[in-house]
Amino acid sequence: MTTTLNGVSPMKTFIGGVIGAATNLINLFKSFYTTQLDRIQQFVNDAARPEAYA
């Protein structure tokens, strides 16, 4: 393995970058789905209230 100036191999840097990107993507999806679930929950709560039909 070749090492860069700071002693970290390019492969480790690459793998770290891929893992970081995957983590960011997972967090993005997680926050998106959480938002959608919150909206659905709010919709259900609103629909369950009697005054919603008044």
XYZ file of C-alpha atoms in Angstrom:
54
model
C 0.000 0.000 0.000
C 1.197 3.457 -0.748
C 0.768 6.055 1.952
C 0.008 9.732 1.583
C 1.898 12.499 3.379
C -0.146 12.136 6.551
C 0.397 8.361 6.670
C -3.157 7.334 5.727
C -3.486 4.969 2.786
C -5.626 6.180 -0.134
C -7.741 3.035 0.172
C -8.676 3.811 3.773
C -9.528 7.350 2.761
C -11.688 6.047 -0.084
C -13.507 3.535 2.126
C -14.031 6.200 4.778
C -15.500 8.500 2.143
C -17.863 5.810 0.865
C -19.015 4.976 4.386
C -19.494 8.671 5.126
C -21.556 9.152 1.972
C -23.681 6.097 2.741
C -24.272 7.343 6.278
C -25.340 10.743 4.973
C -27.708 9.108 2.501
C -29.251 6.901 5.200
C -29.752 9.906 7.469
C -31.350 11.803 4.584
C -33.828 8.994 3.934
C -34.478 8.605 7.642
C -35.350 12.274 8.063
C -37.515 12.192 4.921
C -39.500 9.172 6.081
C -39.825 10.588 9.596
C -41.279 13.768 8.113
C -43.732 11.775 6.010
C -44.780 9.673 9.006
C -45.288 12.829 11.058
C -47.521 14.251 8.344
C -49.566 11.049 8.166
C -49.857 10.954 11.952
C -51.030 14.567 11.974
C -53.543 13.852 9.227
C -54.926 10.863 11.141
C -55.149 12.907 14.340
C -56.971 15.711 12.525
C -59.373 13.268 10.875
C -60.141 11.627 14.218
C -61.313 14.899 15.769
C -65.089 15.412 15.548
C -64.787 19.122 14.751
C -62.944 18.214 11.556
C -66.291 17.237 10.041
C -68.250 20.235 11.316
